[in-house]
Structure formats: structure tokens, C-alpha cells
Amino acid sequence: MAEPELGLRFQRRFLAARQLRSFPWAELEQNLRTSPDSSLLVDILHKHESAAAEPLDELYDALADILNEKESTHCYKSYLLPTGESVTLSESVAIISGGTTGLVTWDAALHLAEWATENSTVFSNRTVLELGSGIGFTGIAICKTCNPKTYVFSDYHPCVLKQLTENIRLNGFVLEPETTPHIQTEPQGQEAEATNCQKPKLTVAELDWGSVTEKQLLDLQPDVIVAADVVYDPEIILALIGMLQKLSTFRAGRKPPEVYIAFTIRNPDTYHLFQAELDKVGIGRQIIPAHSNSIFLYDVQPNVTLLQLFI
């Protein structure tokens, strides 16, 4: 909570609770109106304690209530695309929130989106499956710039799925009816009119890599698979590779999808494990050279890597 807001809210409650005749109320009222910050609240307490009167319980209760209130946990961020459109997201202000890191946008997602906008033909008029969509930045950017036929966002954490769905709708898209049942997707009023012109068919899938069924995979049938920042933990790596193997096996006679994964190398040992596990199951790979155009403002790090996998 910002200090001015805290001071003003305290002012309303504190002045309503005033009960001491010996306290210099007129002076403090003026100060509260002109300098409503937390340092003034401390000054009020000091002046009150120096007064020859019994402590005012309401004063301390009001101050404690306000100081203990939770701060806002979300903010809105907008990212400008080369087309002139923007992607606006509700994001967590904390790296870890609700027991997950999936409620913020990570650098690898920005890196992947930048590459996608320069290589839109990879996605144009094709079915795209995103694994670990998080709050949706990469997918929404691809849908706004690359003209996919169908885009399937997927994740597993309930809080992430809820925020992802809200962000998709926030950016003017309508989700298909087969979207995860417990998530509301129906637009209303002017929002429906504004979004019906969007070309891609968008869905959100609740996808557990460890327990996904053959039917789910046959229903997906992607031409392209993308993922950002899903290579950071050994257990997740094993589940991801297992998922890619299943997608390769259950493809109903179609050619295997193209796979692009962007990630930040935070721990070299984890990256080496990922490489070793890919080799173990015979999944080939190649590093895609860094793209030439930096679109979004973020810390460009040499350890952000984009791989194409051959499953």
C-alpha cells in the first residue's frame, strides 16, 4: 500500500475515533490533510503518549488494522507489439504467489514471442499447442501477430488457469466452448462484438503432463508445440520429455509437430540433465540463433536459449 493512501485511510478512521479533549486535534487534522504519510502516523502516537491522558485504544486499533492489511497482489502490465497492438496482462507482483511461479511473465516468454513475430509463417494457419502457458503472454502475442488457425493454451495449476483465462479475455479474445469446464468463457455485450472478429480458435486446456490420456492428445493434434521457461527443475524436465514422447506416439498418422522451447539457463547442471534426457529417448535438437530485433523491454541475457526439438 502506498504511503499517501495509508495516511488518508488512517485519517478517516482516526479522526472519527477522536475522544481526548487535551489532544491538539486542530493542528493534527491540518497536518494529516497536508502530509498524509506513515511518518506522520508515528508522530501522532508520540504526541498522544506525551499527553496527560489515558491511552486511546481506538487509535492503536485503527493503526494496527491499517498496517496489517494485505497489499495488492496483482498489477497490470502492457507490452507493445510490432503491429501497434498491445498485450495487457494481470500479473502477480511476487515471483512466487499461490504456491507457483506461473503468475508472472518470465524473460524466456518474451524471447520466444519476439522470435515468433519474426517467424510468423511457422504459426500461420496452423494448430499450436503451448505447454505451460502461465498467464498467457507468449500465446496472446502469437495470436495477435502470427495468425494461427487454432491456439491451445495449457497449464495445470488452478490459479494459473484462472488468471490465464482472464488475461485471454482481457485482450479481446473469445474462448471456444470446449475450454476447461470450470472456467467461465462466455463474453458479454460489447466485449462479444469486439472479439468475434478474431480469427484464431482459442482454447484453454487443463493438462497434467504426468497423467494426460491418449484421447486428450489425439484431440489436440498440434502442428506446432511451444513452451517457455519449463526447463528449470529435474522433475519437470522428466515430465516434459514424457509428454513430448506421448505427443510423438499418439499423432494418428500425422507428421510429428515442430517443437520450440525457450528457457533461461539458471543452473548448468539442470540444462545438462535436459540434454542427457533428450539424448536418452532419441529426441534431436538444434539451437536457434538469437533473433535480431529486441521488441520488449527486459534484461537480455546470453543464457536465454531457444531450441527446436525433433520428436
GROMACS .gro file of C-alpha atoms in nm:
model
  311
    1MET     CA    1   0.000   0.000   0.000
    2ALA     CA    2   0.138   0.342  -0.093
    3GLU     CA    3   0.214   0.575   0.198
    4PRO     CA    4  -0.028   0.853   0.092
    5GLU     CA    5  -0.311   0.603   0.065
    6LEU     CA    6  -0.229   0.457   0.407
    7GLY     CA    7  -0.222   0.804   0.562
    8LEU     CA    8  -0.553   0.912   0.415
    9ARG     CA    9  -0.729   0.594   0.524
   10PHE     CA   10  -0.586   0.628   0.871
   11GLN     CA   11  -0.702   0.990   0.877
   12ARG     CA   12  -1.063   0.888   0.815
   13ARG     CA   13  -1.067   0.629   1.090
   14PHE     CA   14  -0.852   0.819   1.338
   15LEU     CA   15  -1.046   1.143   1.321
   16ALA     CA   16  -1.371   0.952   1.359
   17ALA     CA   17  -1.240   0.797   1.680
   18ARG     CA   18  -1.106   1.111   1.849
   19GLN     CA   19  -1.205   1.128   2.213
   20LEU     CA   20  -0.933   1.321   2.402
   21ARG     CA   21  -1.006   1.689   2.472
   22SER     CA   22  -0.646   1.755   2.576
   23PHE     CA   23  -0.508   1.642   2.239
   24PRO     CA   24  -0.416   1.916   1.979
   25TRP     CA   25  -0.676   1.798   1.724
   26ALA     CA   26  -0.690   2.109   1.506
   27GLU     CA   27  -0.316   2.106   1.443
   28LEU     CA   28  -0.311   1.731   1.368
   29GLU     CA   29  -0.611   1.747   1.137
   30GLN     CA   30  -0.434   2.008   0.926
   31ASN     CA   31  -0.114   1.802   0.922
   32LEU     CA   32  -0.299   1.487   0.822
   33ARG     CA   33  -0.454   1.666   0.528
   34THR     CA   34  -0.128   1.813   0.404
   35SER     CA   35   0.119   1.534   0.485
   36PRO     CA   36  -0.065   1.201   0.484
   37ASP     CA   37   0.229   0.959   0.513
   38SER     CA   38   0.331   0.687   0.755
   39SER     CA   39   0.590   0.901   0.936
   40LEU     CA   40   0.310   1.128   1.049
   41LEU     CA   41   0.126   0.831   1.200
   42VAL     CA   42   0.425   0.767   1.425
   43ASP     CA   43   0.431   1.135   1.520
   44ILE     CA   44   0.064   1.112   1.621
   45LEU     CA   45   0.140   0.826   1.855
   46HIS     CA   46   0.431   1.012   2.013
   47LYS     CA   47   0.218   1.322   2.074
   48HIS     CA   48  -0.062   1.111   2.213
   49GLU     CA   49   0.171   0.931   2.453
   50SER     CA   50   0.308   1.265   2.578
   51ALA     CA   51  -0.041   1.393   2.659
   52ALA     CA   52  -0.158   1.372   3.021
   53ALA     CA   53  -0.442   1.136   2.945
   54GLU     CA   54  -0.531   0.769   2.933
   55PRO     CA   55  -0.424   0.588   2.611
   56LEU     CA   56  -0.682   0.593   2.334
   57ASP     CA   57  -0.741   0.227   2.242
   58GLU     CA   58  -0.923   0.316   1.923
   59LEU     CA   59  -0.613   0.498   1.798
   60TYR     CA   60  -0.388   0.195   1.831
   61ASP     CA   61  -0.654  -0.042   1.697
   62ALA     CA   62  -0.706   0.171   1.387
   63LEU     CA   63  -0.334   0.196   1.321
   64ALA     CA   64  -0.280  -0.178   1.368
   65ASP     CA   65  -0.572  -0.265   1.138
   66ILE     CA   66  -0.437  -0.050   0.856
   67LEU     CA   67  -0.074  -0.157   0.887
   68ASN     CA   68  -0.178  -0.523   0.887
   69GLU     CA   69  -0.396  -0.502   0.576
   70LYS     CA   70  -0.264  -0.701   0.282
   71GLU     CA   71  -0.112  -0.516  -0.008
   72SER     CA   72  -0.250  -0.562  -0.359
   73THR     CA   73  -0.101  -0.879  -0.505
   74HIS     CA   74  -0.154  -0.801  -0.873
   75CYS     CA   75  -0.069  -0.531  -1.121
   76TYR     CA   76  -0.136  -0.470  -1.491
   77LYS     CA   77   0.144  -0.469  -1.747
   78SER     CA   78   0.121  -0.382  -2.116
   79TYR     CA   79   0.364  -0.492  -2.387
   80LEU     CA   80   0.362  -0.313  -2.723
   81LEU     CA   81   0.372  -0.540  -3.029
   82PRO     CA   82   0.528  -0.451  -3.369
   83THR     CA   83   0.178  -0.437  -3.518
   84GLY     CA   84   0.089  -0.145  -3.290
   85GLU     CA   85  -0.137  -0.363  -3.078
   86SER     CA   86  -0.050  -0.444  -2.719
   87VAL     CA   87  -0.072  -0.738  -2.482
   88THR     CA   88  -0.210  -0.640  -2.144
   89LEU     CA   89  -0.179  -0.885  -1.856
   90SER     CA   90  -0.280  -0.905  -1.494
   91GLU     CA   91   0.035  -1.034  -1.324
   92SER     CA   92   0.140  -1.115  -0.971
   93VAL     CA   93   0.374  -0.866  -0.807
   94ALA     CA   94   0.556  -1.155  -0.636
   95ILE     CA   95   0.780  -1.410  -0.808
   96ILE     CA   96   0.611  -1.689  -0.612
   97SER     CA   97   0.240  -1.649  -0.548
   98GLY     CA   98  -0.023  -1.907  -0.461
   99GLY     CA   99   0.245  -2.174  -0.447
  100THR     CA  100   0.350  -2.128  -0.809
  101THR     CA  101   0.589  -1.922  -1.023
  102GLY     CA  102   0.337  -1.926  -1.309
  103LEU     CA  103   0.167  -1.595  -1.230
  104VAL     CA  104   0.442  -1.373  -1.373
  105THR     CA  105   0.590  -1.329  -1.721
  106TRP     CA  106   0.947  -1.456  -1.749
  107ASP     CA  107   1.220  -1.344  -1.991
  108ALA     CA  108   1.206  -1.668  -2.190
  109ALA     CA  109   0.841  -1.599  -2.275
  110LEU     CA  110   0.935  -1.256  -2.411
  111HIS     CA  111   1.227  -1.408  -2.604
  112LEU     CA  112   1.004  -1.673  -2.762
  113ALA     CA  113   0.739  -1.417  -2.855
  114GLU     CA  114   1.000  -1.195  -3.021
  115TRP     CA  115   1.124  -1.488  -3.228
  116ALA     CA  116   0.768  -1.583  -3.320
  117THR     CA  117   0.685  -1.236  -3.452
  118GLU     CA  118   0.988  -1.258  -3.682
  119ASN     CA  119   0.892  -1.608  -3.796
  120SER     CA  120   0.515  -1.585  -3.823
  121THR     CA  121   0.499  -1.837  -4.109
  122VAL     CA  122   0.582  -2.112  -3.859
  123PHE     CA  123   0.244  -2.049  -3.693
  124SER     CA  124   0.027  -1.907  -3.973
  125ASN     CA  125  -0.291  -2.110  -4.032
  126ARG     CA  126  -0.165  -2.393  -3.808
  127THR     CA  127  -0.274  -2.555  -3.481
  128VAL     CA  128  -0.043  -2.452  -3.197
  129LEU     CA  129  -0.021  -2.615  -2.855
  130GLU     CA  130   0.155  -2.426  -2.579
  131LEU     CA  131   0.279  -2.626  -2.282
  132GLY     CA  132   0.294  -2.438  -1.953
  133SER     CA  133   0.127  -2.123  -2.080
  134GLY     CA  134   0.144  -1.944  -1.745
  135ILE     CA  135  -0.053  -1.619  -1.758
  136GLY     CA  136  -0.055  -1.619  -2.137
  137PHE     CA  137   0.192  -1.365  -2.274
  138THR     CA  138   0.356  -1.579  -2.544
  139GLY     CA  139   0.032  -1.725  -2.672
  140ILE     CA  140  -0.156  -1.398  -2.681
  141ALA     CA  141   0.133  -1.232  -2.865
  142ILE     CA  142   0.141  -1.516  -3.122
  143CYS     CA  143  -0.236  -1.498  -3.168
  144LYS     CA  144  -0.217  -1.123  -3.232
  145THR     CA  145   0.079  -1.132  -3.473
  146CYS     CA  146   0.110  -1.476  -3.636
  147ASN     CA  147  -0.245  -1.571  -3.745
  148PRO     CA  148  -0.262  -1.931  -3.616
  149LYS     CA  149  -0.568  -2.134  -3.708
  150THR     CA  150  -0.607  -2.275  -3.356
  151TYR     CA  151  -0.417  -2.198  -3.037
  152VAL     CA  152  -0.437  -2.426  -2.733
  153PHE     CA  153  -0.315  -2.270  -2.409
  154SER     CA  154  -0.241  -2.528  -2.140
  155ASP     CA  155  -0.133  -2.540  -1.779
  156TYR     CA  156  -0.216  -2.734  -1.466
  157HIS     CA  157  -0.219  -2.506  -1.159
  158PRO     CA  158  -0.578  -2.384  -1.086
  159CYS     CA  159  -0.471  -2.026  -1.003
  160VAL     CA  160  -0.267  -2.006  -1.322
  161LEU     CA  161  -0.555  -2.138  -1.534
  162LYS     CA  162  -0.791  -1.880  -1.382
  163GLN     CA  163  -0.551  -1.590  -1.442
  164LEU     CA  164  -0.466  -1.718  -1.790
  165THR     CA  165  -0.832  -1.723  -1.889
  166GLU     CA  166  -0.890  -1.373  -1.753
  167ASN     CA  167  -0.590  -1.241  -1.947
  168ILE     CA  168  -0.704  -1.401  -2.273
  169ARG     CA  169  -1.041  -1.232  -2.238
  170LEU     CA  170  -0.877  -0.907  -2.126
  171ASN     CA  171  -0.705  -0.898  -2.467
  172GLY     CA  172  -1.030  -0.928  -2.660
  173PHE     CA  173  -1.041  -1.297  -2.745
  174VAL     CA  174  -1.330  -1.541  -2.716
  175LEU     CA  175  -1.256  -1.892  -2.592
  176GLU     CA  176  -1.413  -2.196  -2.757
  177PRO     CA  177  -1.685  -2.386  -2.561
  178GLU     CA  178  -1.459  -2.688  -2.506
  179THR     CA  179  -1.239  -2.480  -2.275
  180THR     CA  180  -1.175  -2.625  -1.931
  181PRO     CA  181  -1.527  -2.674  -1.784
  182HIS     CA  182  -1.481  -2.487  -1.453
  183ILE     CA  183  -1.361  -2.170  -1.625
  184GLN     CA  184  -1.621  -1.922  -1.750
  185THR     CA  185  -1.563  -1.820  -2.109
  186GLU     CA  186  -1.878  -1.652  -2.233
  187PRO     CA  187  -1.828  -1.285  -2.327
  188GLN     CA  188  -2.096  -1.028  -2.266
  189GLY     CA  189  -2.232  -0.726  -2.451
  190GLN     CA  190  -1.979  -0.510  -2.634
  191GLU     CA  191  -1.697  -0.747  -2.543
  192ALA     CA  192  -1.860  -1.019  -2.755
  193GLU     CA  193  -1.899  -0.784  -3.052
  194ALA     CA  194  -1.534  -0.674  -3.027
  195THR     CA  195  -1.395  -1.026  -3.005
  196ASN     CA  196  -1.599  -1.215  -3.263
  197CYS     CA  197  -1.379  -1.077  -3.540
  198GLN     CA  198  -1.071  -1.258  -3.407
  199LYS     CA  199  -0.961  -1.538  -3.638
  200PRO     CA  200  -0.784  -1.796  -3.419
  201LYS     CA  201  -0.989  -2.054  -3.233
  202LEU     CA  202  -0.863  -2.038  -2.876
  203THR     CA  203  -0.897  -2.296  -2.602
  204VAL     CA  204  -0.756  -2.343  -2.254
  205ALA     CA  205  -0.672  -2.699  -2.152
  206GLU     CA  206  -0.602  -2.826  -1.803
  207LEU     CA  207  -0.311  -3.053  -1.890
  208ASP     CA  208  -0.122  -3.269  -1.640
  209TRP     CA  209   0.186  -3.398  -1.824
  210GLY     CA  210   0.212  -3.700  -1.598
  211SER     CA  211  -0.144  -3.825  -1.638
  212VAL     CA  212  -0.253  -3.694  -1.978
  213THR     CA  213  -0.463  -3.951  -2.168
  214GLU     CA  214  -0.427  -4.079  -2.523
  215LYS     CA  215  -0.769  -3.932  -2.605
  216GLN     CA  216  -0.662  -3.587  -2.488
  217LEU     CA  217  -0.355  -3.600  -2.710
  218LEU     CA  218  -0.548  -3.728  -3.011
  219ASP     CA  219  -0.795  -3.441  -2.965
  220LEU     CA  220  -0.512  -3.186  -2.963
  221GLN     CA  221  -0.320  -3.291  -3.278
  222PRO     CA  222  -0.093  -2.985  -3.290
  223ASP     CA  223   0.118  -2.882  -3.589
  224VAL     CA  224   0.344  -2.674  -3.364
  225ILE     CA  225   0.431  -2.703  -2.994
  226VAL     CA  226   0.581  -2.413  -2.799
  227ALA     CA  227   0.687  -2.372  -2.438
  228ALA     CA  228   0.873  -2.106  -2.239
  229ASP     CA  229   1.064  -2.146  -1.915
  230VAL     CA  230   0.964  -2.506  -1.846
  231VAL     CA  231   1.322  -2.635  -1.809
  232TYR     CA  232   1.415  -2.538  -1.454
  233ASP     CA  233   1.359  -2.844  -1.237
  234PRO     CA  234   1.467  -3.210  -1.284
  235GLU     CA  235   1.121  -3.349  -1.210
  236ILE     CA  236   0.956  -3.110  -1.453
  237ILE     CA  237   1.214  -3.197  -1.719
  238LEU     CA  238   1.129  -3.568  -1.696
  239ALA     CA  239   0.756  -3.496  -1.714
  240LEU     CA  240   0.804  -3.262  -2.011
  241ILE     CA  241   1.006  -3.517  -2.208
  242GLY     CA  242   0.747  -3.783  -2.127
  243MET     CA  243   0.477  -3.551  -2.262
  244LEU     CA  244   0.671  -3.491  -2.583
  245GLN     CA  245   0.713  -3.867  -2.631
  246LYS     CA  246   0.339  -3.917  -2.594
  247LEU     CA  247   0.268  -3.639  -2.844
  248SER     CA  248   0.504  -3.809  -3.087
  249THR     CA  249   0.340  -4.150  -3.038
  250PHE     CA  250  -0.027  -4.050  -3.049
  251ARG     CA  251  -0.046  -3.849  -3.369
  252ALA     CA  252  -0.291  -4.057  -3.577
  253GLY     CA  253  -0.064  -4.095  -3.878
  254ARG     CA  254   0.017  -3.724  -3.898
  255LYS     CA  255   0.371  -3.599  -3.923
  256PRO     CA  256   0.525  -3.504  -3.586
  257PRO     CA  257   0.477  -3.146  -3.472
  258GLU     CA  258   0.750  -2.887  -3.476
  259VAL     CA  259   0.865  -2.810  -3.121
  260TYR     CA  260   1.019  -2.485  -2.997
  261ILE     CA  261   1.123  -2.439  -2.634
  262ALA     CA  262   1.273  -2.122  -2.485
  263PHE     CA  263   1.434  -2.118  -2.144
  264THR     CA  264   1.686  -1.939  -1.925
  265ILE     CA  265   1.985  -2.147  -1.820
  266ARG     CA  266   1.996  -2.077  -1.448
  267ASN     CA  267   2.171  -2.396  -1.342
  268PRO     CA  268   2.410  -2.560  -1.593
  269ASP     CA  269   2.356  -2.899  -1.427
  270THR     CA  270   1.982  -2.879  -1.491
  271TYR     CA  271   2.043  -2.790  -1.856
  272HIS     CA  272   2.289  -3.079  -1.893
  273LEU     CA  273   2.028  -3.314  -1.745
  274PHE     CA  274   1.776  -3.189  -2.000
  275GLN     CA  275   2.021  -3.257  -2.283
  276ALA     CA  276   2.104  -3.601  -2.147
  277GLU     CA  277   1.737  -3.699  -2.112
  278LEU     CA  278   1.664  -3.583  -2.468
  279ASP     CA  279   1.951  -3.797  -2.594
  280LYS     CA  280   1.831  -4.093  -2.390
  281VAL     CA  281   1.493  -4.102  -2.567
  282GLY     CA  282   1.627  -4.004  -2.909
  283ILE     CA  283   1.484  -3.651  -2.933
  284GLY     CA  284   1.710  -3.441  -3.154
  285ARG     CA  285   1.767  -3.070  -3.108
  286GLN     CA  286   1.923  -2.762  -3.255
  287ILE     CA  287   1.983  -2.416  -3.112
  288ILE     CA  288   1.800  -2.141  -3.297
  289PRO     CA  289   2.024  -1.834  -3.336
  290ALA     CA  290   1.927  -1.526  -3.139
  291HIS     CA  291   1.683  -1.304  -3.323
  292SER     CA  292   1.798  -0.965  -3.443
  293ASN     CA  293   1.519  -0.744  -3.316
  294SER     CA  294   1.455  -0.674  -2.948
  295ILE     CA  295   1.093  -0.568  -2.911
  296PHE     CA  296   1.018  -0.588  -2.541
  297LEU     CA  297   1.197  -0.424  -2.251
  298TYR     CA  298   1.368  -0.688  -2.040
  299ASP     CA  299   1.716  -0.791  -1.932
  300VAL     CA  300   1.863  -0.954  -2.244
  301GLN     CA  301   2.072  -1.236  -2.106
  302PRO     CA  302   2.314  -1.457  -2.300
  303ASN     CA  303   2.177  -1.761  -2.118
  304VAL     CA  304   1.828  -1.735  -2.271
  305THR     CA  305   1.820  -2.018  -2.523
  306LEU     CA  306   1.569  -2.124  -2.788
  307LEU     CA  307   1.578  -2.488  -2.904
  308GLN     CA  308   1.396  -2.666  -3.182
  309LEU     CA  309   1.332  -3.027  -3.085
  310PHE     CA  310   1.274  -3.314  -3.329
  311ILE     CA  311   1.037  -3.570  -3.181
   0.00000   0.00000   0.00000
